[in-house]
Amino acid sequence: MKTLRQFTVVPALPERLERLKDIAYNLWWTWDSEALELWRRMDLDLWDEIYHNPIKLLGEVPQERLKALSEDDSFLAHLDRVAEKLDSYLAATTWFDAQFSDREEKTIAYFSFEYGLAESLPIYSGGLGILSGDHLKSASELGLPLVGVGLLYRKGYFRQYLNSDGWQQEYLPTVELETLPIELQVDAKGRPILVEVNFGKHPVVIQIWKIKVGRVALYLLDTNLSANQADDREITAQLYGGDTDLRIRQEIVLGIGGYRAIRKMGINPSVCHMNEGHAAFLTLERIREAMHDHRLTFEEAKVATAAGNVFTTHTPVPAGNDRFAPERIEHYLAEEAYKDLGLTAERFLALGRENEQDPAEWFCMTVLALKLSSHSNGVSKLHGDVSRNLWKRIWPETPHSEVPINSITNGIHIRTWLSGDMASLFDRYLGVRWWSNPVDTAVWERVEQIPDAELWRTHQRRTDRLVSFIRKRLKKQLTRRGLPTSEVNLADEVLDPDSLTIGFARRFASYKRGTLLFRNPERLAKILNNPERPVQIVYAGKAHPADNPGKEIIRQLAHFCRQPEFRHNVVFIEDYDMNVARYMLQGVDIWLNTPRRPLEASGTSGMKAAANAVLNLSILDGWWCEAYQGDNGWAIGSGEDYSDPNYQDQIESETLYEMLEKDIVPLFYERGRDDLPRGWIKRMKRCLITICPVFNTNRMLREYSERFYFPAAEHSLRLVADDFAAARQAAQWEARVLAAWKSVEITQVRCDVENQVVRVGQKAPIQIEVSLKDLDPSDIAVEVYYGRLNSDGELVDGRPKRLEFQRKTSKGDAVFGGEIPCHTSGRFGFSARVILAHPDIPAVDRLRSIKWA
């Protein structure tokens, strides 16, 4: 065919309906129940058919229907209420506004590989993306000066269906940009704003799209431009598609291209937050920019920019972190990074290696982010501990507890995941402060005021809708497989809304043990088919396209679903997404989670279930270690770790059966004359009271702000003031001290109570002599590191105490002294150490230079 010429057709809305566009182009509607109802009211069947896409809805609703709506007083009143609500929301004073006035000085750029904002925007795959989406939504709620940066995947993430054998099949959806709530960013003359990155010696051009998420902007990068080579146009085609070559190119676009994009649009962030290591190349771009614009050395620019970098790791196993062969790094970054940064290949590659002396070690994005950030964290307390152990090789002389990786436990954006019915119930009994004041946690105590009958009826309505939804989905699944009508119609008999319903939905990976419940199928069948106390299970989830063991788990579940003893009370819902998740999270009674501890970094699906008063039944892993209180759900086991996976499965499956048979199922069916399970409802209320105030992204964002963002912004601003004077001084100081560091030596440790008995309340005096050669006592920090000894004579729960410089000896050694406090009885030990002392050198660097006695 000869050259095609294009044009675009846009909806012709009646003037009275123009505000629908404003609402559609701001994803605030995804968490406002009245706005959601507005779209459903226009055409409910079409709304469901088009994947809850308001832009597409406005284009496909017939003009006759639009005209009728423009003359419908009731609909117009509804539209006006929602439009006014959006306007008020955008103009309201936020938590940040009430606390601070320096928005520009505290600007945060948040980088993530995926964002789960709405099912109609397929740029997410699972938990990481959902968390990123909720992060932006809560940033909007709190009014943080935050912008998001990601990639615009034109083919999205794969859709799933199962073949006749139950094996997962994948296909990519067609994404029409014209039907997405995105706006191309243009300059004053209407020309697209473009930035470039170099892959080796050839440039790749990137254009920028914007999505409004309440008060927050998300910028998405797109390489599908005619100016680019064919394979470069595919860089932003698909999420988690292709090989490691595509992955490194995507990560260069996200990190380097993303930072250049926001800078070109006039955004100058004080803080850059990397959500996982995918965006870690931005640390190098920040250094390059500082070197180029302010004539800094690499070390000076590193000190200045690392102060404003924040990194969150989500992966508890080494294999989950992106690593690239040295030759691949050199191929793509020799021109872009080596030369601009003034580094040799060896020195550059060392930035991404745990052992900088090992030339065979691959370049790790997580290591790069850890080394060039001032704040790093895991996503639960347990995961923080796991991460410190995982990455301790970067700081080989640092005690485990001091490895500079903290923890901030994940949360959820409650309003996104809460059912409209439950939200209305909260409005009646908690008042509107539960959503209008996102920092008010005391309001959740009012859950006790909700009548048991109302809470239970609200939950039952959601269970009824879940069962209806599942039956419709099953019919579509069975019809697509070509089954006879008689079998398709059996879907109408699947599940019972009055039965105890267990939900299990997540990515199918081996460690999540999706078939643990089926370890003893005969025993499970007896539990499910008890005529007086029936139980049913709903499964959903995808396996990564390359994860055949995960696909095999799905296949096994599909086969179990077809067996006569399970076919009416066990179902697998295909193509898990945000919409399926909401139905399940809002409608089941139990949310089951069975990972191998400690491989679940956090897990947020259980938080979403809890917000809907659904009780968790989970291994004590990730967030549940912190949330479980004995009366707000159930724990499988007591947090044991096993070396034998088969033995672990045996023990924990038996425990699971016991809990169902003797505790959970009887409690659910224990009813009074009013047919209310009051013991169960009591747990539902405890679940809401204890979990909702804590495990939400409003709390999470406040914690990031107060512990990381704002201190990092203040430190960064201080370093760059007066033409980077403090950064220059700190880098020069570090170079001088490190040059003399080999000569630093602890020559003597004196403690009068060594090998003696001390009473509680006394203090043990200690003196340490250090040979400094050319250094000054102010250049170093001398510490005693002390703590309790275990039965093997190893120091546990150690802590440092800094000693004060007292004098110099006749030989010129520096004497430092202090006291070890003795607050409790027991056997204690101590050692002495010397570390760098400059306050502007981050802990990630200071703790890599430790001299022990």
Coordinates of C-alpha atoms in Angstrom, one line a residue, residues 241-605:
G241 CA 9.9 -8.5 27.5
G242 CA 13.0 -9.5 25.6
D243 CA 16.5 -10.3 26.9
T244 CA 19.2 -8.7 29.0
D245 CA 20.2 -6.6 26.0
L246 CA 16.8 -5.0 25.9
R247 CA 16.7 -4.6 29.7
I248 CA 19.9 -2.6 29.9
R249 CA 18.7 -0.3 27.1
Q250 CA 15.4 0.2 28.9
E251 CA 17.3 1.0 32.1
I252 CA 19.5 3.5 30.4
V253 CA 16.4 5.2 29.0
L254 CA 14.7 5.2 32.4
G255 CA 17.7 6.4 34.5
I256 CA 19.7 8.6 32.2
G257 CA 16.9 9.6 29.8
G258 CA 14.4 10.0 32.6
Y259 CA 16.6 12.4 34.5
R260 CA 17.4 14.4 31.4
A261 CA 13.7 14.6 30.6
I262 CA 12.6 16.2 33.9
R263 CA 15.6 18.6 33.8
K264 CA 14.7 19.7 30.3
M265 CA 11.2 20.4 31.5
G266 CA 12.6 22.7 34.2
I267 CA 12.3 20.3 37.1
N268 CA 15.3 20.3 39.4
P269 CA 14.8 17.7 42.1
S270 CA 16.7 17.9 45.3
V271 CA 16.0 14.2 45.9
C272 CA 15.8 11.3 43.4
H273 CA 14.2 8.1 44.7
M274 CA 15.0 4.8 42.8
N275 CA 12.2 2.2 43.4
E276 CA 14.4 -0.8 42.7
G277 CA 17.7 -0.8 40.8
H278 CA 16.2 -0.4 37.3
A279 CA 16.8 3.4 37.4
A280 CA 20.2 3.3 39.1
F281 CA 21.9 4.8 36.0
L282 CA 20.4 8.2 37.1
T283 CA 23.0 8.4 39.8
L284 CA 25.7 8.6 37.0
E285 CA 23.7 11.2 35.1
R286 CA 23.4 13.4 38.2
I287 CA 27.1 13.2 38.6
R288 CA 27.8 14.0 35.0
E289 CA 25.5 17.0 35.0
A290 CA 27.2 18.4 38.2
M291 CA 30.6 17.9 36.7
H292 CA 29.7 19.5 33.4
D293 CA 27.7 22.4 34.8
H294 CA 29.8 23.3 37.8
R295 CA 33.3 22.1 36.8
L296 CA 33.5 19.5 39.6
T297 CA 35.7 16.5 39.8
F298 CA 34.0 13.1 39.8
E299 CA 34.5 12.7 43.6
E300 CA 33.2 16.2 44.3
A301 CA 30.1 15.6 42.2
K302 CA 29.6 12.2 43.8
V303 CA 29.5 13.7 47.3
A304 CA 27.1 16.4 46.2
T305 CA 24.6 14.2 44.3
A306 CA 24.7 11.0 46.5
A307 CA 23.4 13.1 49.4
G308 CA 20.1 13.5 47.5
N309 CA 19.7 9.9 46.3
V310 CA 17.3 7.4 47.9
F311 CA 17.1 3.7 47.0
T312 CA 14.6 1.1 47.8
T313 CA 15.3 -2.6 47.2
H314 CA 12.5 -5.1 46.9
T315 CA 14.3 -8.3 46.2
P316 CA 15.4 -10.8 48.9
V317 CA 17.4 -13.1 46.7
P318 CA 20.5 -12.4 44.6
A319 CA 19.0 -13.7 41.3
G320 CA 16.3 -11.0 41.4
N321 CA 18.8 -8.2 40.9
D322 CA 19.7 -7.0 37.4
R323 CA 23.3 -7.8 36.5
F324 CA 25.1 -7.1 33.2
A325 CA 28.3 -8.5 31.8
P326 CA 31.2 -6.0 31.8
E327 CA 31.4 -6.1 28.0
R328 CA 27.7 -5.2 27.7
I329 CA 28.2 -2.2 30.1
E330 CA 31.2 -1.1 28.1
H331 CA 29.4 -1.5 24.8
Y332 CA 26.5 0.8 25.8
L333 CA 28.1 3.2 28.3
A334 CA 31.7 3.8 27.2
E335 CA 30.7 6.9 25.3
E336 CA 27.8 8.0 27.6
A337 CA 29.4 7.5 30.9
Y338 CA 33.1 6.6 31.0
K339 CA 34.4 9.6 29.0
D340 CA 32.0 12.1 30.5
L341 CA 32.8 11.0 34.0
G342 CA 36.5 10.8 33.4
L343 CA 36.7 7.2 34.7
T344 CA 38.7 4.2 33.4
A345 CA 36.7 1.2 32.6
E346 CA 37.9 -0.6 35.7
R347 CA 37.0 2.2 38.0
F348 CA 33.6 2.6 36.4
L349 CA 32.8 -1.2 36.6
A350 CA 33.9 -1.1 40.3
L351 CA 30.9 1.1 41.0
G352 CA 28.6 -1.9 40.3
R353 CA 30.6 -4.6 42.0
E354 CA 30.5 -6.0 45.5
N355 CA 34.1 -7.0 45.2
E356 CA 35.8 -4.2 43.4
Q357 CA 38.9 -6.2 42.8
D358 CA 37.2 -9.0 40.9
P359 CA 37.3 -8.3 37.2
A360 CA 35.0 -11.2 36.4
E361 CA 32.1 -10.0 38.5
W362 CA 29.1 -8.7 36.6
F363 CA 27.9 -5.1 37.0
C364 CA 24.9 -5.0 39.4
M365 CA 22.4 -2.2 39.4
T366 CA 21.5 -2.7 43.0
V367 CA 25.1 -2.4 44.0
L368 CA 25.4 0.8 42.0
A369 CA 22.3 2.3 43.7
L370 CA 23.5 1.3 47.2
K371 CA 26.9 2.8 46.7
L372 CA 25.6 6.1 45.3
S373 CA 22.7 6.8 47.7
S374 CA 22.6 8.4 51.1
H375 CA 19.6 6.4 52.2
S376 CA 18.7 2.8 51.3
N377 CA 15.9 0.6 52.6
G378 CA 14.2 -2.7 52.4
V379 CA 10.4 -2.9 52.4
S380 CA 9.7 -4.5 55.8
K381 CA 11.6 -4.9 59.0
L382 CA 12.4 -8.6 58.2
H383 CA 13.4 -7.6 54.6
G384 CA 15.7 -4.9 55.9
D385 CA 17.5 -7.6 57.9
V386 CA 17.6 -10.0 54.9
S387 CA 19.0 -7.2 52.7
R388 CA 21.7 -6.3 55.2
N389 CA 22.8 -9.9 55.1
L390 CA 22.5 -10.1 51.3
W391 CA 24.7 -7.1 50.6
K392 CA 27.2 -7.2 53.5
R393 CA 30.0 -8.0 51.1
I394 CA 30.0 -4.3 50.0
W395 CA 31.0 -3.5 53.6
P396 CA 33.0 -6.6 54.7
E397 CA 34.3 -5.1 57.9
T398 CA 30.9 -3.7 59.0
P399 CA 28.8 -5.6 61.6
H400 CA 25.5 -6.9 60.2
S401 CA 23.3 -4.5 62.2
E402 CA 25.2 -1.5 60.8
V403 CA 25.2 -2.3 57.1
P404 CA 23.6 0.9 55.8
I405 CA 20.3 -0.5 54.7
N406 CA 17.3 0.5 56.8
S407 CA 13.6 -0.5 56.4
I408 CA 10.4 1.3 55.7
T409 CA 7.5 -1.1 55.5
N410 CA 5.3 -0.9 52.4
G411 CA 1.6 0.2 52.5
I412 CA -1.4 0.5 50.2
H413 CA -3.5 3.4 49.1
I414 CA -6.6 2.4 50.9
R415 CA -9.1 4.4 48.9
T416 CA -8.0 2.6 45.7
W417 CA -8.6 -0.8 47.1
L418 CA -11.6 -0.3 49.3
S419 CA -15.0 -1.3 48.1
G420 CA -17.6 1.5 47.7
D421 CA -19.9 -0.3 50.1
M422 CA -17.2 -0.4 52.8
A423 CA -16.2 3.3 52.1
S424 CA -19.9 4.3 52.7
L425 CA -19.9 2.4 55.9
F426 CA -16.7 4.1 57.1
D427 CA -18.2 7.5 56.1
R428 CA -21.2 6.8 58.4
Y429 CA -19.4 5.6 61.4
L430 CA -15.9 7.0 61.2
G431 CA -16.8 10.3 59.5
V432 CA -15.0 11.7 56.5
R433 CA -11.7 12.3 58.4
W434 CA -10.6 8.7 57.5
W435 CA -10.0 9.9 54.0
S436 CA -10.0 13.8 54.2
N437 CA -7.2 13.9 56.8
P438 CA -4.7 11.2 55.7
V439 CA -2.5 11.6 58.8
D440 CA -5.3 11.0 61.4
T441 CA -4.9 7.5 62.6
A442 CA -7.0 7.7 65.7
V443 CA -10.1 7.8 63.6
W444 CA -9.8 4.0 63.1
E445 CA -10.7 3.4 66.7
R446 CA -14.3 4.3 65.8
V447 CA -14.6 1.0 63.9
E448 CA -15.9 -0.4 67.2
Q449 CA -18.9 1.8 66.8
I450 CA -20.0 0.0 63.5
P451 CA -22.9 -2.4 64.3
D452 CA -21.9 -6.0 63.8
A453 CA -24.9 -6.6 61.5
E454 CA -24.0 -3.7 59.2
L455 CA -20.4 -4.7 58.9
W456 CA -21.4 -8.3 58.1
R457 CA -24.1 -7.3 55.6
T458 CA -21.7 -5.0 53.8
H459 CA -19.2 -7.8 53.5
Q460 CA -21.9 -10.2 52.3
R461 CA -22.8 -7.9 49.5
R462 CA -19.3 -7.9 48.2
T463 CA -19.2 -11.8 48.4
D464 CA -22.4 -11.9 46.4
R465 CA -20.8 -9.7 43.7
L466 CA -17.6 -11.8 43.7
V467 CA -19.5 -15.0 43.1
S468 CA -21.5 -13.4 40.3
F469 CA -18.3 -11.9 38.8
I470 CA -16.5 -15.3 38.9
R471 CA -19.4 -17.1 37.3
K472 CA -19.4 -14.7 34.3
R473 CA -15.7 -14.9 33.9
L474 CA -15.7 -18.7 34.1
K475 CA -18.3 -18.8 31.3
K476 CA -16.1 -16.7 29.1
Q477 CA -13.1 -18.8 29.9
L478 CA -14.9 -22.1 29.1
T479 CA -16.5 -20.7 26.0
R480 CA -13.1 -19.5 24.7
R481 CA -11.8 -23.1 25.2
G482 CA -14.6 -24.4 23.0
L483 CA -16.3 -26.5 25.6
P484 CA -19.9 -27.6 25.0
T485 CA -22.7 -25.4 26.2
S486 CA -23.7 -27.9 28.9
E487 CA -20.3 -27.6 30.5
V488 CA -20.2 -23.8 30.1
N489 CA -23.6 -23.6 31.9
L490 CA -22.2 -25.5 34.9
A491 CA -20.3 -22.2 35.7
D492 CA -23.7 -21.0 37.1
E493 CA -23.4 -23.6 39.9
V494 CA -19.8 -22.8 40.9
L495 CA -19.3 -21.4 44.4
D496 CA -21.8 -20.4 47.1
P497 CA -21.9 -16.9 48.5
D498 CA -22.7 -18.2 51.9
S499 CA -19.7 -20.6 52.1
L500 CA -16.4 -19.6 53.7
T501 CA -14.3 -18.3 50.8
I502 CA -10.5 -18.4 50.7
G503 CA -8.7 -16.2 48.2
F504 CA -5.1 -16.7 46.8
A505 CA -4.0 -14.3 44.1
R506 CA -0.4 -13.2 43.2
R507 CA 2.4 -13.8 40.9
F508 CA 3.0 -17.6 40.6
A509 CA 6.6 -18.2 41.6
S510 CA 7.8 -21.4 43.2
Y511 CA 8.6 -19.8 46.5
K512 CA 5.0 -18.6 46.9
R513 CA 3.8 -22.2 47.0
G514 CA 0.5 -21.9 45.3
T515 CA -0.3 -25.5 45.7
L516 CA 0.6 -25.9 49.4
L517 CA -3.1 -26.4 50.2
F518 CA -3.2 -29.4 47.8
R519 CA -0.3 -31.3 49.4
N520 CA -2.9 -33.7 50.9
P521 CA -5.8 -33.5 48.4
E522 CA -7.9 -36.0 50.3
R523 CA -7.8 -34.1 53.5
L524 CA -8.5 -30.8 51.7
A525 CA -11.5 -32.3 49.9
K526 CA -13.0 -33.3 53.3
I527 CA -12.6 -29.7 54.5
L528 CA -14.1 -28.2 51.4
N529 CA -17.0 -30.6 51.0
N530 CA -18.2 -30.7 54.6
P531 CA -22.0 -30.4 54.0
E532 CA -22.6 -28.3 57.2
R533 CA -19.5 -26.2 56.9
P534 CA -18.4 -25.9 53.3
V535 CA -15.3 -24.1 52.2
Q536 CA -14.3 -22.8 48.7
I537 CA -11.1 -21.4 47.2
V538 CA -10.6 -18.8 44.5
Y539 CA -7.2 -18.6 42.7
A540 CA -5.8 -16.1 40.3
G541 CA -2.4 -14.9 39.1
K542 CA 0.2 -15.0 36.4
A543 CA 3.6 -16.6 36.0
H544 CA 6.4 -14.8 34.3
P545 CA 6.5 -15.9 30.7
A546 CA 9.9 -17.4 31.2
D547 CA 9.1 -19.1 34.5
N548 CA 8.1 -22.7 33.6
P549 CA 8.0 -23.9 37.2
G550 CA 5.5 -21.1 38.0
K551 CA 3.4 -22.1 34.9
E552 CA 3.5 -25.7 36.1
I553 CA 1.9 -24.6 39.4
I554 CA -0.9 -23.0 37.5
R555 CA -1.3 -26.1 35.4
Q556 CA -1.6 -28.3 38.5
L557 CA -4.2 -25.9 40.0
A558 CA -6.2 -26.0 36.7
H559 CA -6.2 -29.8 36.9
F560 CA -7.3 -29.8 40.5
C561 CA -10.2 -27.5 39.6
R562 CA -11.5 -30.1 37.1
Q563 CA -11.5 -33.0 39.6
P564 CA -15.1 -34.0 40.7
E565 CA -14.3 -33.3 44.4
F566 CA -13.1 -29.8 43.6
R567 CA -14.9 -28.6 40.5
H568 CA -17.7 -26.8 42.4
N569 CA -15.7 -25.1 45.1
V570 CA -12.2 -24.4 43.6
V571 CA -11.8 -22.0 40.7
F572 CA -8.9 -20.4 38.8
I573 CA -9.7 -16.9 37.3
E574 CA -7.6 -16.2 34.3
D575 CA -5.8 -12.9 33.4
Y576 CA -5.4 -11.5 36.9
D577 CA -5.3 -7.7 37.0
M578 CA -6.3 -4.8 39.2
N579 CA -10.0 -5.4 38.5
V580 CA -10.0 -9.1 39.3
A581 CA -7.9 -8.2 42.4
R582 CA -10.5 -5.8 43.7
Y583 CA -13.3 -8.3 43.4
M584 CA -11.3 -10.9 45.2
L585 CA -9.8 -8.6 47.9
Q586 CA -13.3 -7.2 48.7
G587 CA -15.3 -10.4 48.5
V588 CA -13.4 -13.3 50.0
D589 CA -13.4 -14.1 53.8
I590 CA -9.8 -15.3 54.1
W591 CA -6.7 -14.1 52.3
L592 CA -4.1 -16.9 52.1
N593 CA -0.4 -16.3 51.8
T594 CA 2.1 -19.2 51.9
P595 CA 5.6 -17.9 50.9
R596 CA 8.8 -19.6 52.0
R597 CA 10.1 -17.3 54.7
P598 CA 12.0 -15.0 54.3
L599 CA 11.5 -14.7 50.6
E600 CA 8.4 -12.4 50.7
A601 CA 10.0 -8.9 50.9
S602 CA 6.8 -7.3 52.0
G603 CA 3.6 -8.4 50.2
T604 CA 0.8 -5.8 50.0
S605 CA -2.2 -7.8 48.8

